[in-house]
C-alpha positions as a LaTeX table, in Angstrom:
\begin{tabular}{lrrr}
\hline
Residue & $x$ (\AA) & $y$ (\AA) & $z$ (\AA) \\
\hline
Unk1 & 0.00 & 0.00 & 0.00 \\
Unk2 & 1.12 & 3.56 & $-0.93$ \\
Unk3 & 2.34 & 5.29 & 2.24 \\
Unk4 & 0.43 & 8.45 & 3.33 \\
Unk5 & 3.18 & 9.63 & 5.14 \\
Unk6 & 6.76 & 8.95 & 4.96 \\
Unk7 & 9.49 & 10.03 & 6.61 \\
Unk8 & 13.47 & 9.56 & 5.85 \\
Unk9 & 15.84 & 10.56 & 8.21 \\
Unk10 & 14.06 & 12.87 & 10.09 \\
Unk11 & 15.76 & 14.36 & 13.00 \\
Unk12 & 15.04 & 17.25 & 14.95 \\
Unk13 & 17.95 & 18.45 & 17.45 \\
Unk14 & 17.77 & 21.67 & 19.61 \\
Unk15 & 20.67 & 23.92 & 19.35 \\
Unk16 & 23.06 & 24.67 & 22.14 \\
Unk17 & 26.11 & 23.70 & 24.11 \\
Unk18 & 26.14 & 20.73 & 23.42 \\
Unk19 & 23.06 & 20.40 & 21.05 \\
Unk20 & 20.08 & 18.59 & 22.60 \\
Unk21 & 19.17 & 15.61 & 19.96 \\
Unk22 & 15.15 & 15.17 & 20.41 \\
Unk23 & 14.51 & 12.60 & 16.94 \\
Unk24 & 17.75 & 11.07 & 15.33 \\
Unk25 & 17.33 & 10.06 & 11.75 \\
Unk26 & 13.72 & 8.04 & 12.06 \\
Unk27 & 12.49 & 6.20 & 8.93 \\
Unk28 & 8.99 & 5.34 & 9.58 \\
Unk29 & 5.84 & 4.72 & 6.90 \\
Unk30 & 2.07 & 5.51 & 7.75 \\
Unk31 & $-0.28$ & 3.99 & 5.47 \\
Unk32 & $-4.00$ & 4.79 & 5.28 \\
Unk33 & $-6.55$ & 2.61 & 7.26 \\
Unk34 & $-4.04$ & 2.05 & 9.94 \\
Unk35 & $-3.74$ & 2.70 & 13.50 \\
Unk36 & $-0.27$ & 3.01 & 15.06 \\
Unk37 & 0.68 & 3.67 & 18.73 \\
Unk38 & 4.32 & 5.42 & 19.44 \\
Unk39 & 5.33 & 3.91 & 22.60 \\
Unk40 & 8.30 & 4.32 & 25.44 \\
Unk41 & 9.66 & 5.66 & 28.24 \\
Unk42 & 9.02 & 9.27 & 29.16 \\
Unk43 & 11.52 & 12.07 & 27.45 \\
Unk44 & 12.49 & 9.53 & 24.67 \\
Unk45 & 10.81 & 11.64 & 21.75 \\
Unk46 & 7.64 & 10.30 & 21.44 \\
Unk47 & 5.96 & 14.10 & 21.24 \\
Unk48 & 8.96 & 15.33 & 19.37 \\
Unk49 & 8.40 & 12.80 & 16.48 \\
Unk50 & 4.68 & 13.14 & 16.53 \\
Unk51 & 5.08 & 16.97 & 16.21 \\
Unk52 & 7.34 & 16.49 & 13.29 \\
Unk53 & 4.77 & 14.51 & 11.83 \\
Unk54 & 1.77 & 16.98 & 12.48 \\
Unk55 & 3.95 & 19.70 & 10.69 \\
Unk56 & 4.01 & 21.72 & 13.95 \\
Unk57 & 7.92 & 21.16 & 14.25 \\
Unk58 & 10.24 & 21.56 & 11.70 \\
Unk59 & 13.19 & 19.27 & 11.21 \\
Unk60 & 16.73 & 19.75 & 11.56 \\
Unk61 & 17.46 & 17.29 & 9.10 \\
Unk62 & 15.45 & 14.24 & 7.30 \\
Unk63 & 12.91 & 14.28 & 4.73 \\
Unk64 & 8.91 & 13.83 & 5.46 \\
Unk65 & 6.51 & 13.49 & 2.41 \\
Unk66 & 2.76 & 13.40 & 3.17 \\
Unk67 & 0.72 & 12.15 & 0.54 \\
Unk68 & 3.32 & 13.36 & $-2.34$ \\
Unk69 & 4.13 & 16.55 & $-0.97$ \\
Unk70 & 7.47 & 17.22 & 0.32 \\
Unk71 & 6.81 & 18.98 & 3.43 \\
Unk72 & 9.88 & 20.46 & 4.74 \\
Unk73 & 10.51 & 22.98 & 1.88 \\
Unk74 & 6.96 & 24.59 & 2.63 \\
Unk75 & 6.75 & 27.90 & 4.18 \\
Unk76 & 4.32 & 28.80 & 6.97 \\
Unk77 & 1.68 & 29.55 & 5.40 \\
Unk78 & 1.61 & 26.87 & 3.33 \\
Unk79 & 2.31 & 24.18 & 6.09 \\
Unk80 & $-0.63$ & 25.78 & 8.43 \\
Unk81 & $-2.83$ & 25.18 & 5.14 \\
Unk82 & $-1.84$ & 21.95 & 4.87 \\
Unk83 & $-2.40$ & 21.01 & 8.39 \\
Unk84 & $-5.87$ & 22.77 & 8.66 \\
Unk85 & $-7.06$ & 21.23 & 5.80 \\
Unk86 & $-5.82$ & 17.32 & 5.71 \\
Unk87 & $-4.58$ & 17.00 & 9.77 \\
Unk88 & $-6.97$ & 16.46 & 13.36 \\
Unk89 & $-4.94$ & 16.94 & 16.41 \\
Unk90 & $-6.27$ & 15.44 & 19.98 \\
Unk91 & $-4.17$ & 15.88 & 22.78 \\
Unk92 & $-3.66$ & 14.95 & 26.25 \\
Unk93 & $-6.06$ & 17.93 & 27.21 \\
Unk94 & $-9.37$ & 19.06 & 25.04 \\
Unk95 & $-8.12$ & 22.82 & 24.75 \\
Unk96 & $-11.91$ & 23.51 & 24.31 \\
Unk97 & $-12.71$ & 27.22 & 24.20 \\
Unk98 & $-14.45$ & 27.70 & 27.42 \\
Unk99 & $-16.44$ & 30.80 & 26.37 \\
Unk100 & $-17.27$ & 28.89 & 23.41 \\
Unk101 & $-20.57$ & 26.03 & 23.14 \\
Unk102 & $-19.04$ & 22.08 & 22.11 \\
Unk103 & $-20.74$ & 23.00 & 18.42 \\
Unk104 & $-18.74$ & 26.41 & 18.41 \\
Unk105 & $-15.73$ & 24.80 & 19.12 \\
Unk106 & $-15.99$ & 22.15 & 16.13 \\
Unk107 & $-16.86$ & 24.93 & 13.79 \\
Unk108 & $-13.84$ & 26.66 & 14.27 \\
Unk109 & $-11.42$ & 24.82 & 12.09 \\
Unk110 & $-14.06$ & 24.88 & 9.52 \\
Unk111 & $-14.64$ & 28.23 & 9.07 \\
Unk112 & $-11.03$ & 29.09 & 9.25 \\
Unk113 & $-10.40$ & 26.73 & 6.66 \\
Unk114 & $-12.93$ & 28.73 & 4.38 \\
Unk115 & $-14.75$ & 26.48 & 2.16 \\
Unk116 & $-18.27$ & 26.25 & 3.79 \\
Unk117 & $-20.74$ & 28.66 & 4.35 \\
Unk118 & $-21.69$ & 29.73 & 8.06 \\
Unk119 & $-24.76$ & 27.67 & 7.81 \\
Unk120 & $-23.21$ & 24.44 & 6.22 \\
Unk121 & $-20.17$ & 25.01 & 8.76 \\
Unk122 & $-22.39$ & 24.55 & 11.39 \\
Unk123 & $-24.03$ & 21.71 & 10.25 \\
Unk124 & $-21.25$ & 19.88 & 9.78 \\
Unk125 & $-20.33$ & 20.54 & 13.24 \\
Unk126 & $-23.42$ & 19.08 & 14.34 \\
Unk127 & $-22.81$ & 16.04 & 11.93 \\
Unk128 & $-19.62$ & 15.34 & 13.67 \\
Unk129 & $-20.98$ & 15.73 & 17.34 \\
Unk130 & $-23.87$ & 13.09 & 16.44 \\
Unk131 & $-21.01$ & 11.17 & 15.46 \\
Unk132 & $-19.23$ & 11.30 & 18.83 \\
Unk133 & $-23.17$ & 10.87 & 20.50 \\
Unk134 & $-22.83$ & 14.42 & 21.52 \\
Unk135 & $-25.51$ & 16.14 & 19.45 \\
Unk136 & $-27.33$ & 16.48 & 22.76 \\
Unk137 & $-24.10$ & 18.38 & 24.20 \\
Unk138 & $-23.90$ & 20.58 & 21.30 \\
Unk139 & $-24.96$ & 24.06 & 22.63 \\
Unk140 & $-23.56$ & 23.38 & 26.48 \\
Unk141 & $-20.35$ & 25.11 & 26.76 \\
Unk142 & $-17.29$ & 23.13 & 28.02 \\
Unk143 & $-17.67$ & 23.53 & 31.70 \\
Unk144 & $-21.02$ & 21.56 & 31.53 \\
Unk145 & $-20.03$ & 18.32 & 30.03 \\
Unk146 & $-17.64$ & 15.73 & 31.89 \\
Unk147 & $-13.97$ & 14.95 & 30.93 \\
Unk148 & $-14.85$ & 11.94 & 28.49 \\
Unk149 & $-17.75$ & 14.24 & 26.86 \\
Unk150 & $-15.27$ & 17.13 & 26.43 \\
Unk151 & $-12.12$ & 14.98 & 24.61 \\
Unk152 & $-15.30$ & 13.13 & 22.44 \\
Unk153 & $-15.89$ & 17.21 & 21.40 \\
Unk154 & $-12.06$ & 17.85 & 21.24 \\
Unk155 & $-12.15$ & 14.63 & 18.57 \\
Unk156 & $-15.33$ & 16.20 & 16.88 \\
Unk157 & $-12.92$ & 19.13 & 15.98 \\
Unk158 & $-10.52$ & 17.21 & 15.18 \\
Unk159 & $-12.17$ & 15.54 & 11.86 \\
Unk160 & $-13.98$ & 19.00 & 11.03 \\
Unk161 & $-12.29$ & 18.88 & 7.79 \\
Unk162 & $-11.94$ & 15.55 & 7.19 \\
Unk163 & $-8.37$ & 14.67 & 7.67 \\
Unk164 & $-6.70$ & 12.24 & 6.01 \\
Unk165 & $-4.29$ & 11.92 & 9.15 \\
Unk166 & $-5.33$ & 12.04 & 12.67 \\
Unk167 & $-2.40$ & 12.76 & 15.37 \\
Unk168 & $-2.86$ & 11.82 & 19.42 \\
Unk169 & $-0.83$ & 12.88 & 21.75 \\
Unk170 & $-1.43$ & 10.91 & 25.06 \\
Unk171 & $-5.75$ & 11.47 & 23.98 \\
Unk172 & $-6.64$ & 9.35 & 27.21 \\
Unk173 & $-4.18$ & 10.53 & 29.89 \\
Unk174 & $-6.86$ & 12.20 & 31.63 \\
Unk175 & $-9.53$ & 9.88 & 31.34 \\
Unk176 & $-10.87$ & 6.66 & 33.64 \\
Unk177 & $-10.91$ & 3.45 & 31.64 \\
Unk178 & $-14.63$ & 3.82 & 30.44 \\
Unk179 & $-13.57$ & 6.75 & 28.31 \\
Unk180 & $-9.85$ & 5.71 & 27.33 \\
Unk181 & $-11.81$ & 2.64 & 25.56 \\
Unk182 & $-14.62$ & 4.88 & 24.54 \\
Unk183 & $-11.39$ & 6.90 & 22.33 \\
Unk184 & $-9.63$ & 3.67 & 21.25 \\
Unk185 & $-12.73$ & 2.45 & 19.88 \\
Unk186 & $-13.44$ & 5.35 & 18.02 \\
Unk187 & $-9.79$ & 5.63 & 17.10 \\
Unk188 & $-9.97$ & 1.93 & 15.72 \\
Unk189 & $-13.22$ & 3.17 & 13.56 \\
Unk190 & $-11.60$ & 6.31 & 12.25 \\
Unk191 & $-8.81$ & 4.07 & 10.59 \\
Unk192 & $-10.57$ & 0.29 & 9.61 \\
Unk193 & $-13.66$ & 1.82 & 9.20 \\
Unk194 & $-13.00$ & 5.05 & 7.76 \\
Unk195 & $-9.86$ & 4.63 & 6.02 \\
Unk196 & $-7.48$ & 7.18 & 7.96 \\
Unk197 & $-4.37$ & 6.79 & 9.12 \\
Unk198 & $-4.17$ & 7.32 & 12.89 \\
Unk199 & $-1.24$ & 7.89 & 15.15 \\
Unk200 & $-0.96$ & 8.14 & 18.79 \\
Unk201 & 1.29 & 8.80 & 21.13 \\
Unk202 & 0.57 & 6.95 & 24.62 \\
Unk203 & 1.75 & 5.56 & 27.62 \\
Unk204 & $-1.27$ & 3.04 & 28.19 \\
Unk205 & $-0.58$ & $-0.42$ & 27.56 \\
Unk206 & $-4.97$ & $-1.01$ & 26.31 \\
Unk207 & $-4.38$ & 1.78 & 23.67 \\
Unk208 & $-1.16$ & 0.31 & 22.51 \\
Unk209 & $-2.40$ & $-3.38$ & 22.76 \\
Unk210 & $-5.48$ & $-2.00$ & 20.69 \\
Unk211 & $-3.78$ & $-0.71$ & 17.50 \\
Unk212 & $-2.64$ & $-2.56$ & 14.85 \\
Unk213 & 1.27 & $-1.36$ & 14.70 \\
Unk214 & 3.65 & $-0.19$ & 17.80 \\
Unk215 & 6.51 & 1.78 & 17.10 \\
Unk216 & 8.61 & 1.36 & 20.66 \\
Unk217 & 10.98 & 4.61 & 21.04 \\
Unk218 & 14.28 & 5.55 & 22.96 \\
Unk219 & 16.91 & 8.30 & 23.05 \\
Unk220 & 14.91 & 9.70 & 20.16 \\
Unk221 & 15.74 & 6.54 & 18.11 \\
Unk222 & 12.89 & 3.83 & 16.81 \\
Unk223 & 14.17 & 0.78 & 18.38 \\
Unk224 & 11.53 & $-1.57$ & 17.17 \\
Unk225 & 8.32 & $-2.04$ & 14.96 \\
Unk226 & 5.89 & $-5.19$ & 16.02 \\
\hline
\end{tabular}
């Protein structure tokens, strides 16, 4: 299968005396329709890599080609474009606007990305809240719903525009094991059923044991595939 994302050599190292290496020269495929969990020990560049990845890092040095396009020469503008329009991001903590209702907050990345009207942007932010069983929630602002409600919203917005690649950084850190498997279940659907290719960066053992590829990390160096 033809790799959605592929990256040569990418390695991202922080300048200074000495300089810090975060990645060193990873070579790692993501293919559509799978779900792949990044796995190790704290501070061995699990976050680093996936923010290489998700475009919101640049690398020192390495190559990273997402669906074609080589990445690294883009400029700003063109990499936020990129990201708005074919990346969802769900981390570790919903970064809900609080002034904002759950159907607000989806809309967002829709109407910055500029191809819907108002109306039809809110609609499909409704259509992706029924998704998450939230359609219910959709006018309570963020201090009304419950932890697992709020990250289901957070993952609404997420797949506003209907990325092709969805990025996780620790999604179920803060959440009991009723709504970590609530996420990996819908994590599992976004990729077999849906066809995306999902990434996720975790430290629990039932999200990793749930996806279909770990990539095991240390000292900012893939040390294994299974």
């Amino acid at each position: 299968m033809t790799a959605l994302l592929e990256a040569a050599g990418l390695t991202r190292t922080l300048p200074g005396d000495p300089p810090v290496p975060l990645v060193r020269g990873v070579d790692l495929r993501i293919e559509p329709g799978r779900f792949v969990a990044v796995i190790g020990p704290s501070g061995c560049g699990k976050s680093s890599l996936l923010y290489l990845l998700g475009l919101l890092d640049r690398p020192t040095a390495g190559s990273l080609v997402f669906d074609g396009v080589d990445t690294v020469p883009l400029g700003g503008d063109a990499r936020a474009r990129l990201r708005l329009a074919r990346f969802g991001f769900v981390f570790q903590f919903h970064f809900l606007l609080p002034e904002f209702s759950a159907l607000e907050n989806v809309a967002i990345p829709i109407r910055r990305l500029g191809r819907l009207s108002d109306k039809a942007a809110r609609a499909r932010a409704l259509e992706q809240l029924e998704a998450m069983d939230l359609a219910d929630q959709a006018h309570k602002t963020p201090d009304r719903m419950s932890g697992g409600q709020r990250q289901r919203v957070a993952i609404a917005r997420a797949l506003a525009n209907d990325p092709s690649l969805v990025l996780g950084d620790e999604p179920t850190g803060n959440l009991d094991s009723v709504n970590s498997a609530r996420v990996v279940e819908i994590f599992r659907e976004l990729a077999h059923g849906e066809g995306r290719a999902v990434v996720c960066v975790t430290h629990d053992p039932e999200v990793a044991a749930a996806a279909d590829q770990r990539i095991h990390m240390r000292d900012g160096l893939i040390e294994g595939v299974d």
